[in-house]
Amino acid sequence: MKTTLITIFTSITLALITNGAFAQQHKIIYAGSLLASEDQKVKTEQTLVITDNTITAIKNGYLTKAELNLPDADIINLKNQFVMPGLIDMHVHVTFERDAKANPHRWATEYDADYALRSIKYLQRTLDAGFTSVRDLGSDHKVIFPLKRAIERNDINGPRIFAAGNTISPTGGHADMHGYRKDITDAVTGGIGICNGADDCSRAVREVIKSGADVIKITATGGVLSNTAAGVNQQLTDAELIAIVDTAHHLGRKVTAHAHGTQGIKAALKAGVDSIEHGSYLDKEAIKLFKKTGAYLVPTLLAGATVSEEVLTNPNMPPAIADKVREVTPKMQASFKLALKNKVNIAFGTDSGVSRHGLNANEFSLMVNNGMSEAQAIKSATIHAAKLLGQSALIGDLSVGKQADIISVNGSPLKNIDVLKNVQFVMKAGQVYKQ
């Protein structure tokens, strides 16, 4: 009986192989200009071979299928295009988008499924914009992880997601709910990321990781868009910060800290966080801590620019938020310039969700307008973002053995960064999503 089953299984397997069920899929890309590696050198007339989801060869010249011995390969002609790695946005919120005209109370009427379904278009727009990977820093675990799995199953289109799930925040902190009666907030908050005291914050980290978190996001300071006049100073205590970072690192997760105020930034860096989001009020001591620890700054200049525009046109913005917008956002550019001057590690991040999804590339223009070179800006969204993610072995550049995350644009972004606002071709993991 056993021999018969083995014979049947072998026959079925051979039949599937013969019919191509297990055959590798090959694609050949002809790149007119190619920005492939960390050295930022542009090569012309290049041939890339993609096998399934991986780059398997990069050759000089436009080689034919016969020369490559790949008679069944699909050819993608990008001879008139500038080809480069897929972009990485290290700070997004794909489950929502700020809209001054939307019902501010829809959280009380909608289900998790409403947020998930609305997110599908945000994910498509982000992928169409050339961002093949994103780090989602604060979306409810009941929504973001099903979305992540749906993308991995190819049920929906979207970038590769590395998600924090629920943010770690103290009661009344930036990631808690504000502006409603206590009985209402008690009914809808107090989630797995809200904690008080070092031991409780260790518990919260474990809960968030149990829910599926790839990275831990914390609110070390107050936030601009919290509807409370609590400022943007340190909110998690030094002991809480240390407990969070130690617990996360012991469980193999990196930690990133939302931090505006100077003391909160420095406390988070001293606790050992891997990156700082926003970093609006940097000083010389904070710069020294960045340099000492090797932590990254994710500046999110686009978020500041977006809310600065909104405060001029949205009369319904709560005064507690409007006051912080006017105070904090002008500081962001100065801190970015200080970090850039002192060669702090910088990774690309937009805080999309505050700004419109799909407009992520506007961050590049802001970075360049504030002193960053085009080459540095591109590396911040490729090489450096991949390093901060801990994914350099798979993504961040175009080299043999890495994931085939490839985009193309009309013209060189090394000469005009704005061409990245109009991506022409998008491939993620060997699959074409836009052409």
mmCIF file of C-alpha atoms in Angstrom, residues 96-433:
data_model
loop_
_atom_site.group_PDB
_atom_site.id
_atom_site.type_symbol
_atom_site.label_atom_id
_atom_site.label_comp_id
_atom_site.label_asym_id
_atom_site.label_seq_id
_atom_site.Cartn_x
_atom_site.Cartn_y
_atom_site.Cartn_z
ATOM 1 C CA PHE A 96 -6.538 56.053 8.129
ATOM 2 C CA GLU A 97 -6.096 59.381 6.381
ATOM 3 C CA ARG A 98 -6.583 62.766 7.963
ATOM 4 C CA ASP A 99 -9.548 64.593 6.409
ATOM 5 C CA ALA A 100 -10.811 67.880 7.780
ATOM 6 C CA LYS A 101 -14.198 67.269 6.112
ATOM 7 C CA ALA A 102 -14.744 63.766 7.491
ATOM 8 C CA ASN A 103 -17.105 62.999 10.352
ATOM 9 C CA PRO A 104 -14.892 63.410 13.456
ATOM 10 C CA HIS A 105 -17.025 60.894 15.366
ATOM 11 C CA ARG A 106 -16.946 58.045 12.849
ATOM 12 C CA TRP A 107 -14.806 56.010 15.254
ATOM 13 C CA ALA A 108 -18.006 55.650 17.305
ATOM 14 C CA THR A 109 -20.112 54.353 14.413
ATOM 15 C CA GLU A 110 -17.727 52.257 12.312
ATOM 16 C CA TYR A 111 -16.330 48.753 12.730
ATOM 17 C CA ASP A 112 -12.789 47.510 12.205
ATOM 18 C CA ALA A 113 -13.869 46.265 8.790
ATOM 19 C CA ASP A 114 -14.699 49.828 7.729
ATOM 20 C CA TYR A 115 -11.123 50.874 8.411
ATOM 21 C CA ALA A 116 -9.711 47.814 6.660
ATOM 22 C CA LEU A 117 -11.841 48.280 3.544
ATOM 23 C CA ARG A 118 -11.006 51.982 3.342
ATOM 24 C CA SER A 119 -7.331 51.101 3.639
ATOM 25 C CA ILE A 120 -7.316 49.084 0.423
ATOM 26 C CA LYS A 121 -7.196 52.222 -1.712
ATOM 27 C CA TYR A 122 -4.508 53.758 0.504
ATOM 28 C CA LEU A 123 -2.341 50.686 0.042
ATOM 29 C CA GLN A 124 -2.825 50.715 -3.734
ATOM 30 C CA ARG A 125 -1.907 54.405 -3.944
ATOM 31 C CA THR A 126 1.210 53.847 -1.889
ATOM 32 C CA LEU A 127 2.362 50.967 -4.083
ATOM 33 C CA ASP A 128 1.571 52.918 -7.263
ATOM 34 C CA ALA A 129 3.794 55.718 -5.921
ATOM 35 C CA GLY A 130 6.749 53.342 -5.953
ATOM 36 C CA PHE A 131 6.873 52.449 -2.268
ATOM 37 C CA THR A 132 7.235 48.696 -2.215
ATOM 38 C CA SER A 133 7.812 48.473 1.567
ATOM 39 C CA VAL A 134 6.450 50.525 4.450
ATOM 40 C CA ARG A 135 6.721 50.587 8.230
ATOM 41 C CA ASP A 136 3.288 51.192 9.743
ATOM 42 C CA LEU A 137 3.743 52.932 13.089
ATOM 43 C CA GLY A 138 0.428 52.883 14.846
ATOM 44 C CA SER A 139 -2.671 51.083 13.609
ATOM 45 C CA ASP A 140 -4.968 48.849 15.614
ATOM 46 C CA HIS A 141 -3.724 45.262 15.566
ATOM 47 C CA LYS A 142 -7.192 43.997 14.615
ATOM 48 C CA VAL A 143 -6.915 45.922 11.330
ATOM 49 C CA ILE A 144 -3.262 46.191 10.310
ATOM 50 C CA PHE A 145 -2.231 42.557 10.678
ATOM 51 C CA PRO A 146 -5.150 41.178 8.618
ATOM 52 C CA LEU A 147 -4.228 43.733 5.940
ATOM 53 C CA LYS A 148 -0.600 42.641 6.063
ATOM 54 C CA ARG A 149 -1.604 38.996 5.665
ATOM 55 C CA ALA A 150 -3.999 39.829 2.820
ATOM 56 C CA ILE A 151 -1.131 41.464 0.909
ATOM 57 C CA GLU A 152 1.140 38.489 1.563
ATOM 58 C CA ARG A 153 -1.573 36.169 0.168
ATOM 59 C CA ASN A 154 -2.018 38.463 -2.866
ATOM 60 C CA ASP A 155 -5.667 38.989 -1.947
ATOM 61 C CA ILE A 156 -5.123 42.748 -2.254
ATOM 62 C CA ASN A 157 -2.377 44.942 -3.685
ATOM 63 C CA GLY A 158 -0.083 46.872 -1.408
ATOM 64 C CA PRO A 159 3.465 47.393 -0.239
ATOM 65 C CA ARG A 160 5.269 44.934 1.996
ATOM 66 C CA ILE A 161 4.257 45.929 5.544
ATOM 67 C CA PHE A 162 6.369 45.957 8.688
ATOM 68 C CA ALA A 163 3.894 46.913 11.403
ATOM 69 C CA ALA A 164 3.971 48.080 15.000
ATOM 70 C CA GLY A 165 0.301 47.462 15.668
ATOM 71 C CA ASN A 166 -0.824 49.283 18.809
ATOM 72 C CA THR A 167 1.425 52.059 20.063
ATOM 73 C CA ILE A 168 2.901 51.900 23.564
ATOM 74 C CA SER A 169 1.680 55.014 25.398
ATOM 75 C CA PRO A 170 0.942 56.083 28.982
ATOM 76 C CA THR A 171 -2.621 56.776 30.070
ATOM 77 C CA GLY A 172 -3.477 60.203 28.683
ATOM 78 C CA GLY A 173 -0.452 60.085 26.385
ATOM 79 C CA HIS A 174 -0.270 60.895 22.710
ATOM 80 C CA ALA A 175 -1.642 57.521 21.555
ATOM 81 C CA ASP A 176 -4.505 57.524 24.055
ATOM 82 C CA MET A 177 -7.883 59.117 23.279
ATOM 83 C CA HIS A 178 -8.595 62.715 24.244
ATOM 84 C CA GLY A 179 -11.406 65.222 24.047
ATOM 85 C CA TYR A 180 -14.407 63.115 25.091
ATOM 86 C CA ARG A 181 -16.235 62.361 28.350
ATOM 87 C CA LYS A 182 -14.354 60.013 30.654
ATOM 88 C CA ASP A 183 -17.013 57.309 30.502
ATOM 89 C CA ILE A 184 -16.757 57.332 26.698
ATOM 90 C CA THR A 185 -12.963 57.180 26.619
ATOM 91 C CA ASP A 186 -12.969 54.466 29.281
ATOM 92 C CA ALA A 187 -15.260 52.404 27.074
ATOM 93 C CA VAL A 188 -13.168 52.621 23.913
ATOM 94 C CA THR A 189 -9.572 53.005 25.150
ATOM 95 C CA GLY A 190 -7.323 51.206 27.589
ATOM 96 C CA GLY A 191 -6.063 48.950 24.794
ATOM 97 C CA ILE A 192 -3.102 46.613 24.873
ATOM 98 C CA GLY A 193 -0.567 49.403 24.323
ATOM 99 C CA ILE A 194 -1.627 51.715 27.178
ATOM 100 C CA CYS A 195 0.582 51.276 30.258
ATOM 101 C CA ASN A 196 1.702 52.946 33.480
ATOM 102 C CA GLY A 197 4.877 52.080 35.354
ATOM 103 C CA ALA A 198 7.869 50.031 34.239
ATOM 104 C CA ASP A 199 6.361 46.602 34.924
ATOM 105 C CA ASP A 200 3.095 47.445 33.195
ATOM 106 C CA CYS A 201 4.956 48.823 30.190
ATOM 107 C CA SER A 202 6.920 45.564 29.910
ATOM 108 C CA ARG A 203 3.560 43.786 29.922
ATOM 109 C CA ALA A 204 2.291 46.078 27.171
ATOM 110 C CA VAL A 205 5.310 45.366 24.974
ATOM 111 C CA ARG A 206 4.749 41.630 25.359
ATOM 112 C CA GLU A 207 1.053 42.016 24.525
ATOM 113 C CA VAL A 208 1.793 44.045 21.413
ATOM 114 C CA ILE A 209 4.402 41.552 20.224
ATOM 115 C CA LYS A 210 1.944 38.719 20.920
ATOM 116 C CA SER A 211 -0.549 40.485 18.638
ATOM 117 C CA GLY A 212 1.972 40.352 15.782
ATOM 118 C CA ALA A 213 4.192 43.450 16.035
ATOM 119 C CA ASP A 214 7.320 43.548 13.867
ATOM 120 C CA VAL A 215 8.567 46.696 15.613
ATOM 121 C CA ILE A 216 7.632 48.570 18.789
ATOM 122 C CA LYS A 217 6.388 52.153 18.494
ATOM 123 C CA ILE A 218 6.272 54.300 21.629
ATOM 124 C CA THR A 219 5.177 57.853 22.383
ATOM 125 C CA ALA A 220 8.053 59.235 24.413
ATOM 126 C CA THR A 221 6.561 62.745 24.283
ATOM 127 C CA GLY A 222 3.276 64.485 23.680
ATOM 128 C CA GLY A 223 2.032 64.837 20.129
ATOM 129 C CA VAL A 224 0.922 67.731 17.969
ATOM 130 C CA LEU A 225 -2.340 66.080 16.882
ATOM 131 C CA SER A 226 -3.485 64.991 20.349
ATOM 132 C CA ASN A 227 -6.537 67.007 21.344
ATOM 133 C CA THR A 228 -5.066 68.085 24.662
ATOM 134 C CA ALA A 229 -3.071 71.092 25.819
ATOM 135 C CA ALA A 230 -0.373 68.867 27.293
ATOM 136 C CA GLY A 231 2.471 70.142 25.148
ATOM 137 C CA VAL A 232 5.082 67.946 23.503
ATOM 138 C CA ASN A 233 7.288 67.231 26.494
ATOM 139 C CA GLN A 234 8.358 63.840 27.848
ATOM 140 C CA GLN A 235 5.424 61.602 28.808
ATOM 141 C CA LEU A 236 6.899 58.146 29.411
ATOM 142 C CA THR A 237 9.238 58.148 32.414
ATOM 143 C CA ASP A 238 12.912 57.167 32.153
ATOM 144 C CA ALA A 239 12.154 53.894 33.957
ATOM 145 C CA GLU A 240 9.246 53.134 31.621
ATOM 146 C CA LEU A 241 11.389 53.853 28.561
ATOM 147 C CA ILE A 242 14.180 51.563 29.753
ATOM 148 C CA ALA A 243 11.707 48.770 30.540
ATOM 149 C CA ILE A 244 10.100 49.065 27.110
ATOM 150 C CA VAL A 245 13.382 49.017 25.193
ATOM 151 C CA ASP A 246 14.894 46.186 27.229
ATOM 152 C CA THR A 247 11.778 44.037 26.867
ATOM 153 C CA ALA A 248 11.485 44.680 23.138
ATOM 154 C CA HIS A 249 15.154 44.031 22.426
ATOM 155 C CA HIS A 250 15.094 40.830 24.460
ATOM 156 C CA LEU A 251 12.194 39.701 22.292
ATOM 157 C CA GLY A 252 13.996 40.594 19.064
ATOM 158 C CA ARG A 253 12.124 43.778 18.189
ATOM 159 C CA LYS A 254 13.517 47.219 17.408
ATOM 160 C CA VAL A 255 11.973 50.265 19.088
ATOM 161 C CA THR A 256 11.124 53.609 17.561
ATOM 162 C CA ALA A 257 10.021 56.623 19.571
ATOM 163 C CA HIS A 258 7.632 59.366 18.588
ATOM 164 C CA ALA A 259 9.450 62.302 20.172
ATOM 165 C CA HIS A 260 9.143 66.063 19.703
ATOM 166 C CA GLY A 261 10.437 67.671 22.905
ATOM 167 C CA THR A 262 14.175 67.776 23.590
ATOM 168 C CA GLN A 263 14.146 66.005 26.959
ATOM 169 C CA GLY A 264 11.946 63.220 25.619
ATOM 170 C CA ILE A 265 14.231 62.729 22.620
ATOM 171 C CA LYS A 266 17.284 62.466 24.855
ATOM 172 C CA ALA A 267 15.570 60.172 27.362
ATOM 173 C CA ALA A 268 14.511 57.828 24.549
ATOM 174 C CA LEU A 269 18.011 57.768 23.070
ATOM 175 C CA LYS A 270 19.560 57.096 26.469
ATOM 176 C CA ALA A 271 17.109 54.215 26.915
ATOM 177 C CA GLY A 272 18.421 52.688 23.684
ATOM 178 C CA VAL A 273 15.720 53.250 21.054
ATOM 179 C CA ASP A 274 16.695 52.441 17.494
ATOM 180 C CA SER A 275 15.107 55.503 15.915
ATOM 181 C CA ILE A 276 13.368 58.776 16.680
ATOM 182 C CA GLU A 277 10.286 59.891 14.758
ATOM 183 C CA HIS A 278 9.941 63.651 14.104
ATOM 184 C CA GLY A 279 12.734 64.880 16.418
ATOM 185 C CA SER A 280 11.394 68.414 16.288
ATOM 186 C CA TYR A 281 13.506 69.960 19.053
ATOM 187 C CA LEU A 282 17.069 68.715 18.685
ATOM 188 C CA ASP A 283 20.032 70.244 20.498
ATOM 189 C CA LYS A 284 23.780 69.537 20.571
ATOM 190 C CA GLU A 285 23.445 66.943 23.336
ATOM 191 C CA ALA A 286 20.744 65.104 21.413
ATOM 192 C CA ILE A 287 22.983 65.081 18.335
ATOM 193 C CA LYS A 288 25.808 63.570 20.406
ATOM 194 C CA LEU A 289 23.449 60.837 21.615
ATOM 195 C CA PHE A 290 22.401 60.051 18.044
ATOM 196 C CA LYS A 291 26.054 59.737 17.077
ATOM 197 C CA LYS A 292 26.926 57.660 20.146
ATOM 198 C CA THR A 293 24.063 55.192 19.789
ATOM 199 C CA GLY A 294 23.841 55.037 15.992
ATOM 200 C CA ALA A 295 20.107 55.655 16.170
ATOM 201 C CA TYR A 296 18.262 56.994 13.142
ATOM 202 C CA LEU A 297 16.177 60.138 12.763
ATOM 203 C CA VAL A 298 12.978 59.777 10.712
ATOM 204 C CA PRO A 299 12.139 63.468 10.189
ATOM 205 C CA THR A 300 8.601 63.355 8.643
ATOM 206 C CA LEU A 301 8.864 66.870 7.197
ATOM 207 C CA LEU A 302 5.779 66.230 5.072
ATOM 208 C CA ALA A 303 3.601 65.809 8.162
ATOM 209 C CA GLY A 304 4.685 69.207 9.454
ATOM 210 C CA ALA A 305 4.094 70.864 6.101
ATOM 211 C CA THR A 306 0.658 69.237 5.782
ATOM 212 C CA VAL A 307 -0.728 70.340 9.149
ATOM 213 C CA SER A 308 0.833 73.792 8.737
ATOM 214 C CA GLU A 309 -1.273 74.218 5.614
ATOM 215 C CA GLU A 310 -4.359 72.783 7.279
ATOM 216 C CA VAL A 311 -4.246 75.150 10.247
ATOM 217 C CA LEU A 312 -4.695 78.040 7.806
ATOM 218 C CA THR A 313 -7.844 76.600 6.222
ATOM 219 C CA ASN A 314 -9.560 74.397 8.800
ATOM 220 C CA PRO A 315 -11.582 76.465 11.280
ATOM 221 C CA ASN A 316 -12.683 73.262 13.029
ATOM 222 C CA MET A 317 -9.196 72.279 14.125
ATOM 223 C CA PRO A 318 -9.314 72.175 17.968
ATOM 224 C CA PRO A 319 -7.390 75.054 19.586
ATOM 225 C CA ALA A 320 -5.178 72.636 21.552
ATOM 226 C CA ILE A 321 -4.001 71.124 18.265
ATOM 227 C CA ALA A 322 -3.780 74.380 16.307
ATOM 228 C CA ASP A 323 -1.581 75.986 18.962
ATOM 229 C CA LYS A 324 0.876 73.085 18.839
ATOM 230 C CA VAL A 325 0.936 73.105 15.035
ATOM 231 C CA ARG A 326 1.959 76.764 15.024
ATOM 232 C CA GLU A 327 4.580 76.189 17.698
ATOM 233 C CA VAL A 328 6.158 72.877 16.718
ATOM 234 C CA THR A 329 6.169 72.541 12.933
ATOM 235 C CA PRO A 330 8.498 75.514 12.241
ATOM 236 C CA LYS A 331 11.090 73.770 14.435
ATOM 237 C CA MET A 332 11.139 70.563 12.406
ATOM 238 C CA GLN A 333 13.095 71.971 9.475
ATOM 239 C CA ALA A 334 15.748 73.537 11.717
ATOM 240 C CA SER A 335 16.253 70.238 13.563
ATOM 241 C CA PHE A 336 16.482 68.365 10.266
ATOM 242 C CA LYS A 337 19.206 70.749 9.071
ATOM 243 C CA LEU A 338 21.093 70.332 12.367
ATOM 244 C CA ALA A 339 20.953 66.536 12.078
ATOM 245 C CA LEU A 340 22.034 66.663 8.443
ATOM 246 C CA LYS A 341 24.961 68.974 9.209
ATOM 247 C CA ASN A 342 26.174 66.627 11.934
ATOM 248 C CA LYS A 343 25.801 63.503 9.791
ATOM 249 C CA VAL A 344 23.150 61.821 11.927
ATOM 250 C CA ASN A 345 21.719 58.652 10.379
ATOM 251 C CA ILE A 346 18.522 59.661 8.567
ATOM 252 C CA ALA A 347 15.852 57.345 7.187
ATOM 253 C CA PHE A 348 12.944 58.410 4.989
ATOM 254 C CA GLY A 349 9.502 58.683 6.571
ATOM 255 C CA THR A 350 6.418 60.741 5.814
ATOM 256 C CA ASP A 351 3.790 60.055 8.507
ATOM 257 C CA SER A 352 1.370 59.439 5.641
ATOM 258 C CA GLY A 353 -2.102 59.240 7.056
ATOM 259 C CA VAL A 354 -1.488 62.754 8.314
ATOM 260 C CA SER A 355 -0.707 63.596 4.683
ATOM 261 C CA ARG A 356 -2.440 61.893 1.749
ATOM 262 C CA HIS A 357 -1.404 58.357 0.899
ATOM 263 C CA GLY A 358 0.293 58.175 -2.474
ATOM 264 C CA LEU A 359 1.931 61.585 -2.102
ATOM 265 C CA ASN A 360 4.818 60.101 -0.108
ATOM 266 C CA ALA A 361 7.436 61.307 -2.598
ATOM 267 C CA ASN A 362 6.722 64.916 -1.609
ATOM 268 C CA GLU A 363 8.997 64.223 1.366
ATOM 269 C CA PHE A 364 11.941 63.996 -1.038
ATOM 270 C CA SER A 365 11.415 67.566 -2.226
ATOM 271 C CA LEU A 366 11.263 68.851 1.343
ATOM 272 C CA MET A 367 14.461 67.015 2.269
ATOM 273 C CA VAL A 368 16.342 68.359 -0.747
ATOM 274 C CA ASN A 369 14.975 71.897 -0.268
ATOM 275 C CA ASN A 370 16.334 71.770 3.285
ATOM 276 C CA GLY A 371 19.862 70.888 2.290
ATOM 277 C CA MET A 372 19.999 67.149 1.588
ATOM 278 C CA SER A 373 21.480 66.077 -1.734
ATOM 279 C CA GLU A 374 19.373 64.064 -4.145
ATOM 280 C CA ALA A 375 21.674 61.069 -3.660
ATOM 281 C CA GLN A 376 21.360 61.266 0.133
ATOM 282 C CA ALA A 377 17.577 61.529 -0.093
ATOM 283 C CA ILE A 378 17.363 58.439 -2.299
ATOM 284 C CA LYS A 379 19.653 56.462 0.029
ATOM 285 C CA SER A 380 17.473 57.467 2.989
ATOM 286 C CA ALA A 381 14.533 55.678 1.321
ATOM 287 C CA THR A 382 16.502 52.648 0.130
ATOM 288 C CA ILE A 383 19.840 51.703 1.711
ATOM 289 C CA HIS A 384 19.343 53.410 5.085
ATOM 290 C CA ALA A 385 15.673 52.471 5.445
ATOM 291 C CA ALA A 386 16.512 48.821 4.785
ATOM 292 C CA LYS A 387 19.280 48.936 7.417
ATOM 293 C CA LEU A 388 16.936 50.421 10.013
ATOM 294 C CA LEU A 389 14.373 47.724 9.219
ATOM 295 C CA GLY A 390 17.031 45.053 9.585
ATOM 296 C CA GLN A 391 16.191 43.903 6.056
ATOM 297 C CA SER A 392 19.341 44.805 4.113
ATOM 298 C CA ALA A 393 19.808 41.186 3.065
ATOM 299 C CA LEU A 394 16.526 41.313 1.139
ATOM 300 C CA ILE A 395 15.718 44.885 0.077
ATOM 301 C CA GLY A 396 17.218 48.362 -0.284
ATOM 302 C CA ASP A 397 19.272 47.962 -3.457
ATOM 303 C CA LEU A 398 19.295 45.979 -6.678
ATOM 304 C CA SER A 399 21.848 43.207 -6.416
ATOM 305 C CA VAL A 400 21.836 39.514 -7.183
ATOM 306 C CA GLY A 401 19.996 37.499 -4.541
ATOM 307 C CA LYS A 402 17.741 40.301 -3.341
ATOM 308 C CA GLN A 403 14.008 40.724 -3.734
ATOM 309 C CA ALA A 404 13.002 42.105 -7.122
ATOM 310 C CA ASP A 405 11.540 45.394 -5.829
ATOM 311 C CA ILE A 406 12.071 47.649 -8.838
ATOM 312 C CA ILE A 407 10.643 50.969 -10.017
ATOM 313 C CA SER A 408 11.305 53.318 -12.904
ATOM 314 C CA VAL A 409 10.855 57.025 -13.590
ATOM 315 C CA ASN A 410 11.240 59.437 -16.485
ATOM 316 C CA GLY A 411 14.653 61.011 -15.955
ATOM 317 C CA SER A 412 17.284 60.908 -13.270
ATOM 318 C CA PRO A 413 16.203 61.673 -9.682
ATOM 319 C CA LEU A 414 19.874 62.335 -8.962
ATOM 320 C CA LYS A 415 19.460 65.475 -11.069
ATOM 321 C CA ASN A 416 15.793 66.273 -10.356
ATOM 322 C CA ILE A 417 14.311 64.630 -7.261
ATOM 323 C CA ASP A 418 10.788 65.605 -8.304
ATOM 324 C CA VAL A 419 10.678 62.875 -10.982
ATOM 325 C CA LEU A 420 10.009 60.472 -8.099
ATOM 326 C CA LYS A 421 6.551 62.023 -7.805
ATOM 327 C CA ASN A 422 5.568 60.305 -11.059
ATOM 328 C CA VAL A 423 6.645 56.660 -10.956
ATOM 329 C CA GLN A 424 6.054 54.814 -14.238
ATOM 330 C CA PHE A 425 6.760 51.191 -13.369
ATOM 331 C CA VAL A 426 6.428 49.202 -10.142
ATOM 332 C CA MET A 427 7.541 45.631 -9.481
ATOM 333 C CA LYS A 428 7.383 44.100 -6.008
ATOM 334 C CA ALA A 429 8.915 40.689 -5.352
ATOM 335 C CA GLY A 430 9.035 39.974 -9.083
ATOM 336 C CA GLN A 431 5.385 40.808 -9.742
ATOM 337 C CA VAL A 432 4.492 43.810 -11.898
ATOM 338 C CA TYR A 433 1.876 46.089 -10.335
#
